[in-house]
Amino acid sequence: MTTPCPSGATLAEAEAFLEANPDIEAVDILLHDSNGIGRGKIIRRHELASLYKSGRHMPISILGLDICGEDVHETGLIWDQGDGDLRAWPIPGTLKRLHNTTPPRAEVFMSLYELDGTPMTSDPRHALARQVELLAAEGLKPAGAFELEFFLLANELDADDKAQPARDVLDGRRSHKTEVYSVDHLHGMLPLFSDVYKAAELAGIKAETLISEYAPGQYELTLHYREDVLQAADDLIRLKRIVRAQARAHGVTACFMAKPVEEYAGSGMHFHVSLQDRDGRNVFAEQEEGEWTETVLHAIGGMRDTMAESMLVFAPHANSWRRFANQSYAPISTNWGVNNRSVALRIPAGDIRARRIEHRPSGVDANPYLVATTVLAAIRHGLKNRIDPGPETIGNGYDEGQDDHMPRDWRTAIDAARDSAFLKDALGEDMHRTFVAVKAAEYARVSRTVSKLDFDLYLHTV
């Protein structure tokens, strides 16, 4: 029996894909949880049509898992609801062929719905869709893109049990130099990145500039600006999967930890965002360069006003907080500035028509759906309350020090998020409860773990 698809996906999309790709044997179906981890199944080719006709039952608990895939009962999504099944539906336009798979496979993103077809409100993608809809009701449409920073590491640790940069896949060389912006350094990884670009093209992602970043083995890929923020988040989460798969195929490890190497800068996931009116005009764009509109200033004001209580979204893991070191290209304050990478909120230089805000606090380990959700809600907050952003930071923003009200560690961020009325409204009550409960469970897991560092510091000294 065919059931109406609440996501808007159609059987015709699946049929056209199968006709155009007769060699595809299986499809990864992916639902993304609060950590941005793809959970789901691999189905066979003949099952794809029924997925589009009737959806696929999945347990509600799939959205109540921690980073290790363990149930978090405090989410209310496990035994409180009998761990019953809800229905996952394919997201229109996300059925894509995968590059370099044997046998040939595809993937499709899913969202979870109640059995009556209403959105399941602990699904991160639904939380973002809700903020987009609220802006649409105000005559505004968000556009944006994420930047992807990551490390390519050797599969084995060094003699000191530390991560080390991968050898070039072209000739086996290994560099322990920073190599920032070195074009020649990129050449050693070109076979891998060629596969990344091919995979991105198959997925309909416009992966653009490749950069050797500010640490040995660190790289950045930029993504084409999207007029649909949901698609921008899809791009980022899909590109992470592409990079991980192609790195593995070339014998190295793609690392999306925020801070894998203690001596060097970590990896961010900067979010560029702007707003269009109903006529497609960028409402952040000023008439004369540098004469900022009230809209862009109030948007920055809203982001600054809500940043402290939202930091758990931007830095969701224990390792995330190791990225925030002075002068590490990670912001430690809520400050803002123009053409200035030492601040949290940057207005990049460039064409007025492309005026946007670069939101810099998030690590690459954050969930892009929740990051975009929180940023859009902060913009709405700033516009509604006409919040003044305060003075622009000129020069080195690190000289201002850390804001007193900003969380200084993971535990404080969890407490701030739990108590935040803004974040509860931004994410929705169910998504907020789920996310905070998962983070609290992960904090407890880390806190009770006796690490190698404990033995190094205390075994023979106390």
Short mmCIF file of C-alpha atoms in Angstrom, two decimals:
data_model
loop_
_atom_site.label_atom_id
_atom_site.label_comp_id
_atom_site.label_asym_id
_atom_site.label_seq_id
_atom_site.Cartn_x
_atom_site.Cartn_y
_atom_site.Cartn_z
CA MET A 1 0.00 0.00 0.00
CA THR A 2 1.29 3.47 -0.87
CA THR A 3 1.25 5.97 2.00
CA PRO A 4 1.39 9.74 1.32
CA CYS A 5 4.99 10.87 1.79
CA PRO A 6 5.18 13.82 4.22
CA SER A 7 8.69 14.80 3.10
CA GLY A 8 7.56 15.44 -0.49
CA ALA A 9 9.68 12.68 -2.02
CA THR A 10 8.07 10.87 -4.95
CA LEU A 11 8.29 7.39 -6.40
CA ALA A 12 9.16 8.96 -9.76
CA GLU A 13 12.48 10.16 -8.29
CA ALA A 14 13.43 6.62 -7.27
CA GLU A 15 12.32 5.12 -10.57
CA ALA A 16 14.28 7.68 -12.59
CA PHE A 17 17.39 7.03 -10.48
CA LEU A 18 17.16 3.26 -10.91
CA GLU A 19 16.68 3.62 -14.66
CA ALA A 20 19.71 5.93 -14.94
CA ASN A 21 21.85 3.68 -12.70
CA PRO A 22 21.16 0.06 -13.68
CA ASP A 23 24.32 -1.18 -11.95
CA ILE A 24 23.45 0.07 -8.46
CA GLU A 25 23.02 -2.93 -6.16
CA ALA A 26 22.38 -1.35 -2.75
CA VAL A 27 21.49 1.94 -1.07
CA ASP A 28 22.63 3.37 2.27
CA ILE A 29 19.64 4.99 3.99
CA LEU A 30 20.84 7.56 6.54
CA LEU A 31 19.08 9.32 9.38
CA HIS A 32 21.24 11.82 11.29
CA ASP A 33 21.10 11.97 15.08
CA SER A 34 21.90 14.81 17.49
CA ASN A 35 25.64 14.26 16.98
CA GLY A 36 25.24 14.35 13.19
CA ILE A 37 26.07 10.63 12.96
CA GLY A 38 24.38 8.79 10.11
CA ARG A 39 22.31 5.92 11.52
CA GLY A 40 20.29 3.59 9.34
CA LYS A 41 20.49 0.55 7.10
CA ILE A 42 21.76 -0.71 3.77
CA ILE A 43 18.89 -1.86 1.58
CA ARG A 44 18.99 -3.75 -1.69
CA ARG A 45 18.11 -2.25 -5.04
CA HIS A 46 14.68 -3.86 -5.22
CA GLU A 47 13.70 -2.29 -1.87
CA LEU A 48 14.15 1.32 -3.01
CA ALA A 49 10.73 1.73 -4.61
CA SER A 50 8.94 0.58 -1.45
CA LEU A 51 11.01 3.07 0.57
CA TYR A 52 9.54 5.89 -1.52
CA LYS A 53 6.04 4.38 -1.48
CA SER A 54 5.69 3.61 2.21
CA GLY A 55 8.76 4.87 4.07
CA ARG A 56 10.67 2.62 6.43
CA HIS A 57 9.93 1.83 10.05
CA MET A 58 12.82 2.69 12.38
CA PRO A 59 12.94 2.63 16.19
CA ILE A 60 12.39 5.96 17.90
CA SER A 61 15.50 5.23 20.00
CA ILE A 62 17.72 5.82 16.95
CA LEU A 63 17.61 9.54 17.83
CA GLY A 64 18.36 8.93 21.51
CA LEU A 65 21.87 7.49 21.16
CA ASP A 66 25.15 8.88 22.44
CA ILE A 67 28.42 9.14 20.50
CA CYS A 68 29.07 5.42 21.08
CA GLY A 69 25.63 4.35 19.90
CA GLU A 70 24.42 3.58 23.43
CA ASP A 71 20.88 4.36 24.60
CA VAL A 72 20.46 7.55 26.65
CA HIS A 73 17.31 6.92 28.67
CA GLU A 74 17.10 10.55 29.83
CA THR A 75 16.15 11.58 26.28
CA GLY A 76 12.73 10.02 26.84
CA LEU A 77 13.08 8.23 23.52
CA ILE A 78 13.87 4.74 24.77
CA TRP A 79 11.64 2.79 27.19
CA ASP A 80 9.49 5.79 28.09
CA GLN A 81 7.90 5.26 24.68
CA GLY A 82 8.40 1.49 24.55
CA ASP A 83 11.13 1.93 21.93
CA GLY A 84 8.39 1.85 19.31
CA ASP A 85 8.83 2.33 15.61
CA LEU A 86 8.24 5.57 13.77
CA ARG A 87 8.50 6.02 10.01
CA ALA A 88 11.52 7.41 8.18
CA TRP A 89 10.98 8.97 4.76
CA PRO A 90 13.50 9.89 2.07
CA ILE A 91 14.36 13.58 1.70
CA PRO A 92 13.68 14.82 -1.84
CA GLY A 93 16.80 15.33 -3.94
CA THR A 94 19.17 13.44 -1.63
CA LEU A 95 19.28 10.12 -3.51
CA LYS A 96 22.82 10.10 -4.93
CA ARG A 97 25.24 7.63 -6.41
CA LEU A 98 28.36 6.90 -4.33
CA HIS A 99 31.79 7.12 -5.94
CA ASN A 100 34.33 4.31 -5.87
CA THR A 101 32.16 1.61 -4.27
CA THR A 102 32.28 -2.12 -4.98
CA PRO A 103 29.62 -3.28 -5.63
CA PRO A 104 28.11 0.03 -6.81
CA ARG A 105 26.00 1.72 -4.12
CA ALA A 106 23.99 4.87 -3.60
CA GLU A 107 22.83 6.77 -0.53
CA VAL A 108 19.74 8.71 0.47
CA PHE A 109 19.10 10.93 3.49
CA MET A 110 16.04 10.32 5.63
CA SER A 111 13.96 12.23 8.17
CA LEU A 112 11.86 10.68 10.90
CA TYR A 113 8.11 11.25 11.16
CA GLU A 114 5.39 10.20 13.56
CA LEU A 115 3.10 7.50 12.21
CA ASP A 116 0.50 10.17 11.40
CA GLY A 117 3.03 11.99 9.18
CA THR A 118 3.90 14.88 11.50
CA PRO A 119 7.63 15.64 11.93
CA MET A 120 9.37 13.83 14.78
CA THR A 121 10.68 16.79 16.75
CA SER A 122 13.91 15.20 18.02
CA ASP A 123 15.15 14.98 14.42
CA PRO A 124 17.83 17.69 13.92
CA ARG A 125 16.87 18.32 10.30
CA HIS A 126 13.28 19.08 11.32
CA ALA A 127 14.59 21.59 13.87
CA LEU A 128 16.40 23.47 11.09
CA ALA A 129 13.38 23.27 8.77
CA ARG A 130 11.28 24.89 11.52
CA GLN A 131 13.61 27.90 11.77
CA VAL A 132 13.57 28.27 7.99
CA GLU A 133 9.76 28.26 8.08
CA LEU A 134 9.67 30.87 10.86
CA LEU A 135 11.90 33.17 8.82
CA ALA A 136 9.74 32.57 5.75
CA ALA A 137 6.73 33.77 7.74
CA GLU A 138 8.65 37.01 8.24
CA GLY A 139 9.38 37.33 4.51
CA LEU A 140 13.00 36.19 4.79
CA LYS A 141 14.96 33.30 3.32
CA PRO A 142 18.36 32.25 4.71
CA ALA A 143 21.23 31.33 2.39
CA GLY A 144 24.58 29.96 3.41
CA ALA A 145 27.51 27.59 3.21
CA PHE A 146 29.84 25.77 5.57
CA GLU A 147 33.61 25.42 5.43
CA LEU A 148 35.08 21.97 6.12
CA GLU A 149 38.41 21.74 7.94
CA PHE A 150 39.88 18.33 8.74
CA PHE A 151 43.08 16.33 9.20
CA LEU A 152 44.42 13.46 7.12
CA LEU A 153 46.24 11.24 9.61
CA ALA A 154 48.24 8.04 9.49
CA ASN A 155 46.27 4.96 10.49
CA GLU A 156 48.79 4.29 13.26
CA LEU A 157 49.86 6.50 16.17
CA ASP A 158 53.48 7.55 16.60
CA ALA A 159 55.89 6.19 19.25
CA ASP A 160 54.37 8.54 21.85
CA ASP A 161 50.81 7.41 21.06
CA LYS A 162 50.07 10.73 19.33
CA ALA A 163 48.36 11.30 16.01
CA GLN A 164 50.71 11.93 13.10
CA PRO A 165 50.04 13.35 9.63
CA ALA A 166 49.42 10.83 6.89
CA ARG A 167 52.04 10.11 4.28
CA ASP A 168 51.30 11.52 0.84
CA VAL A 169 49.26 8.98 -1.08
CA LEU A 170 51.21 9.87 -4.25
CA ASP A 171 54.76 9.01 -3.14
CA GLY A 172 54.70 8.12 0.57
CA ARG A 173 56.40 11.28 1.80
CA ARG A 174 55.43 12.69 5.19
CA SER A 175 55.75 16.31 6.24
CA HIS A 176 55.68 17.46 9.87
CA LYS A 177 55.73 21.11 8.78
CA THR A 178 52.72 23.38 8.97
CA GLU A 179 52.76 23.96 5.17
CA VAL A 180 49.96 26.55 5.42
CA TYR A 181 48.75 27.61 1.95
CA SER A 182 51.46 25.52 0.27
CA VAL A 183 50.18 24.50 -3.15
CA ASP A 184 53.06 22.11 -3.80
CA HIS A 185 52.24 20.30 -0.54
CA LEU A 186 48.72 19.61 -1.83
CA HIS A 187 50.09 17.70 -4.81
CA GLY A 188 50.99 14.66 -2.72
CA MET A 189 47.32 14.14 -1.82
CA LEU A 190 45.87 14.95 -5.24
CA PRO A 191 44.85 11.34 -6.06
CA LEU A 192 42.74 11.32 -2.90
CA PHE A 193 41.28 14.77 -3.49
CA SER A 194 40.54 13.93 -7.12
CA ASP A 195 38.33 11.14 -5.82
CA VAL A 196 36.75 13.54 -3.31
CA TYR A 197 35.86 15.97 -6.11
CA LYS A 198 34.48 13.15 -8.29
CA ALA A 199 32.35 11.90 -5.41
CA ALA A 200 31.13 15.44 -4.67
CA GLU A 201 30.16 15.92 -8.30
CA LEU A 202 28.12 12.70 -8.27
CA ALA A 203 26.41 13.97 -5.12
CA GLY A 204 25.56 17.33 -6.69
CA ILE A 205 27.87 19.15 -4.29
CA LYS A 206 29.95 22.05 -5.55
CA ALA A 207 33.13 21.46 -3.56
CA GLU A 208 35.42 24.36 -4.41
CA THR A 209 38.74 25.64 -3.10
CA LEU A 210 41.25 23.26 -1.50
CA ILE A 211 43.69 24.69 1.05
CA SER A 212 46.60 23.30 3.05
CA GLU A 213 45.66 24.61 6.50
CA TYR A 214 47.45 25.76 9.64
CA ALA A 215 48.77 22.42 10.95
CA PRO A 216 50.63 19.39 9.56
CA GLY A 217 48.12 17.19 7.78
CA GLN A 218 45.31 19.74 8.01
CA TYR A 219 43.20 20.78 5.01
CA GLU A 220 40.16 22.83 4.16
CA LEU A 221 37.50 22.43 1.50
CA THR A 222 35.08 25.24 0.79
CA LEU A 223 31.54 24.69 -0.45
CA HIS A 224 29.47 26.67 -2.92
CA TYR A 225 26.99 29.08 -1.35
CA ARG A 226 23.44 27.72 -1.28
CA GLU A 227 20.18 29.64 -1.35
CA ASP A 228 18.71 26.75 0.67
CA VAL A 229 20.28 26.42 4.12
CA LEU A 230 18.94 22.89 4.54
CA GLN A 231 20.85 21.94 1.41
CA ALA A 232 23.96 23.68 2.75
CA ALA A 233 23.81 21.51 5.89
CA ASP A 234 23.18 18.41 3.76
CA ASP A 235 26.26 19.33 1.70
CA LEU A 236 28.50 19.53 4.74
CA ILE A 237 27.39 16.31 6.35
CA ARG A 238 27.60 14.47 3.02
CA LEU A 239 31.04 15.88 2.23
CA LYS A 240 32.36 14.62 5.59
CA ARG A 241 31.19 11.15 4.62
CA ILE A 242 32.81 11.48 1.21
CA VAL A 243 36.17 12.59 2.62
CA ARG A 244 36.14 9.80 5.20
CA ALA A 245 35.35 7.14 2.59
CA GLN A 246 37.91 8.31 0.03
CA ALA A 247 40.63 8.70 2.69
CA ARG A 248 39.98 5.13 3.78
CA ALA A 249 40.17 3.95 0.16
CA HIS A 250 43.62 5.58 -0.11
CA GLY A 251 44.91 4.04 3.12
CA VAL A 252 44.72 7.08 5.46
CA THR A 253 42.34 8.33 8.13
CA ALA A 254 40.18 11.43 7.79
CA CYS A 255 39.84 13.04 11.21
CA PHE A 256 36.97 15.38 12.12
CA MET A 257 37.90 15.88 15.76
CA ALA A 258 38.00 19.55 16.70
CA LYS A 259 41.51 19.26 18.19
CA PRO A 260 43.44 16.07 17.33
CA VAL A 261 46.93 17.56 17.69
CA GLU A 262 47.67 19.52 20.85
CA GLU A 263 50.50 21.68 19.47
CA TYR A 264 48.51 23.08 16.54
CA ALA A 265 45.24 24.79 15.70
CA GLY A 266 42.08 22.71 15.61
CA SER A 267 39.49 22.30 12.87
CA GLY A 268 36.55 24.66 12.56
CA MET A 269 33.27 24.53 10.68
CA HIS A 270 32.65 28.16 9.88
CA PHE A 271 29.11 28.95 8.79
CA HIS A 272 28.53 31.77 6.30
CA VAL A 273 24.97 33.08 6.37
CA SER A 274 22.89 35.83 4.78
CA LEU A 275 19.19 36.65 4.38
CA GLN A 276 17.16 37.34 1.25
CA ASP A 277 13.84 39.12 1.04
CA ARG A 278 10.89 37.90 -1.02
CA ASP A 279 12.42 39.50 -4.13
CA GLY A 280 15.72 37.68 -3.66
CA ARG A 281 17.62 40.75 -2.45
CA ASN A 282 20.32 40.30 0.17
CA VAL A 283 19.04 42.29 3.14
CA PHE A 284 22.51 42.31 4.74
CA ALA A 285 23.95 44.28 1.79
CA GLU A 286 24.61 47.95 2.42
CA GLN A 287 24.10 50.75 -0.13
CA GLU A 288 27.61 52.09 0.35
CA GLU A 289 30.47 49.84 1.39
CA GLY A 290 31.01 49.90 5.14
CA GLU A 291 27.73 51.66 5.94
CA TRP A 292 26.21 48.62 7.66
CA THR A 293 22.49 48.01 7.52
CA GLU A 294 20.46 47.75 10.69
CA THR A 295 19.56 44.24 9.60
CA VAL A 296 23.12 42.92 9.59
CA LEU A 297 23.94 44.74 12.84
CA HIS A 298 20.87 43.39 14.66
CA ALA A 299 21.63 39.90 13.34
CA ILE A 300 25.14 40.13 14.81
CA GLY A 301 23.63 41.49 18.01
CA GLY A 302 21.37 38.45 18.29
CA MET A 303 24.26 36.06 17.71
CA ARG A 304 26.37 37.78 20.36
CA ASP A 305 23.52 37.91 22.87
CA THR A 306 22.83 34.16 22.64
CA MET A 307 26.30 32.73 21.99
CA ALA A 308 27.27 31.84 25.56
CA GLU A 309 24.17 29.74 26.23
CA SER A 310 24.50 28.11 22.79
CA MET A 311 28.13 27.03 22.99
CA LEU A 312 27.22 23.39 23.60
CA VAL A 313 25.82 23.28 20.05
CA PHE A 314 29.03 24.77 18.64
CA ALA A 315 31.40 22.74 20.87
CA PRO A 316 29.48 19.56 21.70
CA HIS A 317 32.25 17.16 22.79
CA ALA A 318 35.02 16.96 25.40
CA ASN A 319 37.63 17.36 22.67
CA SER A 320 35.82 20.42 21.28
CA TRP A 321 36.97 22.53 24.22
CA ARG A 322 40.65 21.88 23.55
CA ARG A 323 40.28 23.94 20.37
CA PHE A 324 39.73 27.19 22.28
CA ALA A 325 43.28 28.28 22.99
CA ASN A 326 44.54 31.84 22.72
CA GLN A 327 45.49 32.91 19.19
CA SER A 328 44.56 29.52 17.72
CA TYR A 329 42.16 30.89 15.09
CA ALA A 330 39.26 29.74 17.31
CA PRO A 331 37.24 32.51 18.97
CA ILE A 332 37.26 32.92 22.75
CA SER A 333 34.86 35.86 22.90
CA THR A 334 31.56 36.97 21.34
CA ASN A 335 33.28 39.85 19.53
CA TRP A 336 32.67 40.85 15.93
CA GLY A 337 34.67 42.60 13.26
CA VAL A 338 35.20 43.21 9.58
CA ASN A 339 37.79 41.22 7.63
CA ASN A 340 39.21 40.00 10.93
CA ARG A 341 39.85 36.32 11.75
CA SER A 342 40.49 36.90 15.44
CA VAL A 343 36.78 37.45 16.19
CA ALA A 344 33.79 35.14 16.60
CA LEU A 345 31.57 36.90 14.08
CA ARG A 346 33.26 38.20 10.97
CA ILE A 347 31.95 40.24 8.07
CA PRO A 348 34.23 39.11 5.22
CA ALA A 349 35.62 41.60 2.74
CA GLY A 350 34.28 41.43 -0.80
CA ASP A 351 31.43 42.36 -3.09
CA ILE A 352 28.60 44.18 -1.30
CA ARG A 353 26.06 41.99 -3.09
CA ALA A 354 27.55 38.91 -1.37
CA ARG A 355 27.47 40.48 2.11
CA ARG A 356 27.24 37.81 4.79
CA ILE A 357 28.23 36.99 8.36
CA GLU A 358 30.81 34.29 9.03
CA HIS A 359 29.97 32.50 12.27
CA ARG A 360 33.31 31.06 13.51
CA PRO A 361 32.81 29.35 16.91
CA SER A 362 31.77 25.88 15.68
CA GLY A 363 34.21 23.01 15.48
CA VAL A 364 34.06 20.54 12.63
CA ASP A 365 32.73 17.99 15.14
CA ALA A 366 29.47 19.94 15.54
CA ASN A 367 26.17 18.95 13.92
CA PRO A 368 25.60 21.36 10.99
CA TYR A 369 21.82 21.07 11.26
CA LEU A 370 21.87 22.19 14.88
CA VAL A 371 24.50 24.88 14.24
CA ALA A 372 22.41 26.42 11.47
CA THR A 373 19.24 26.07 13.56
CA THR A 374 20.81 27.94 16.46
CA VAL A 375 22.37 30.66 14.31
CA LEU A 376 19.10 31.34 12.47
CA ALA A 377 17.21 31.50 15.76
CA ALA A 378 19.81 33.95 17.08
CA ILE A 379 19.37 36.12 13.98
CA ARG A 380 15.60 36.12 14.48
CA HIS A 381 16.17 37.04 18.13
CA GLY A 382 18.41 39.94 17.14
CA LEU A 383 16.04 41.27 14.48
CA LYS A 384 12.95 40.99 16.68
CA ASN A 385 14.58 42.76 19.64
CA ARG A 386 16.69 45.16 17.57
CA ILE A 387 19.80 44.20 19.52
CA ASP A 388 22.81 46.47 19.20
CA PRO A 389 25.96 44.41 18.55
CA GLY A 390 28.22 46.82 20.38
CA PRO A 391 31.46 48.24 19.02
CA GLU A 392 33.38 46.49 16.27
CA THR A 393 36.68 44.89 17.27
CA ILE A 394 39.63 46.46 15.48
CA GLY A 395 42.94 44.60 15.44
CA ASN A 396 43.71 41.53 17.54
CA GLY A 397 40.48 40.28 19.10
CA TYR A 398 42.41 37.92 21.38
CA ASP A 399 43.75 40.95 23.25
CA GLU A 400 40.24 41.47 24.62
CA GLY A 401 40.46 38.16 26.50
CA GLN A 402 37.63 35.71 27.10
CA ASP A 403 34.17 37.04 27.89
CA ASP A 404 33.38 36.44 31.55
CA HIS A 405 29.97 34.97 30.78
CA MET A 406 31.24 32.54 28.14
CA PRO A 407 31.49 28.89 29.28
CA ARG A 408 35.09 27.85 29.89
CA ASP A 409 34.57 24.10 29.75
CA TRP A 410 32.22 21.38 28.56
CA ARG A 411 30.40 20.94 31.88
CA THR A 412 29.61 24.64 32.15
CA ALA A 413 28.35 24.64 28.57
CA ILE A 414 26.03 21.71 29.30
CA ASP A 415 24.60 23.52 32.32
CA ALA A 416 24.16 26.74 30.33
CA ALA A 417 22.39 24.91 27.51
CA ARG A 418 20.11 23.03 29.91
CA ASP A 419 18.99 26.31 31.55
CA SER A 420 18.64 28.30 28.31
CA ALA A 421 15.12 29.39 27.40
CA PHE A 422 16.50 30.66 24.09
CA LEU A 423 18.03 27.31 23.14
CA LYS A 424 14.89 25.42 24.16
CA ASP A 425 12.88 27.66 21.85
CA ALA A 426 15.48 27.53 19.05
CA LEU A 427 15.79 23.74 18.94
CA GLY A 428 12.28 22.97 20.07
CA GLU A 429 11.52 21.42 23.45
CA ASP A 430 12.00 17.79 22.34
CA MET A 431 15.22 18.38 20.40
CA HIS A 432 16.58 20.45 23.29
CA ARG A 433 15.82 17.72 25.83
CA THR A 434 17.32 15.04 23.60
CA PHE A 435 20.49 16.97 22.81
CA VAL A 436 21.24 18.05 26.38
CA ALA A 437 20.52 14.58 27.73
CA VAL A 438 22.89 12.99 25.22
CA LYS A 439 25.63 15.49 26.06
CA ALA A 440 25.17 14.97 29.81
CA ALA A 441 25.45 11.20 29.34
CA GLU A 442 28.62 11.61 27.29
CA TYR A 443 30.08 13.93 29.92
CA ALA A 444 29.45 11.28 32.57
CA ARG A 445 31.13 8.65 30.39
CA VAL A 446 34.24 10.80 29.91
CA SER A 447 34.38 11.84 33.58
CA ARG A 448 34.46 8.29 34.88
CA THR A 449 37.07 7.11 32.37
CA VAL A 450 40.59 6.58 33.77
CA SER A 451 42.89 7.65 30.94
CA LYS A 452 46.56 7.14 30.13
CA LEU A 453 47.09 10.74 31.19
CA ASP A 454 45.92 9.87 34.70
CA PHE A 455 48.63 7.25 35.01
CA ASP A 456 51.27 9.54 33.45
CA LEU A 457 50.49 12.29 35.97
CA TYR A 458 49.68 10.40 39.15
CA LEU A 459 50.79 6.73 39.16
CA HIS A 460 54.24 7.34 40.68
CA THR A 461 53.71 10.80 42.16
CA VAL A 462 50.78 10.82 44.58
#
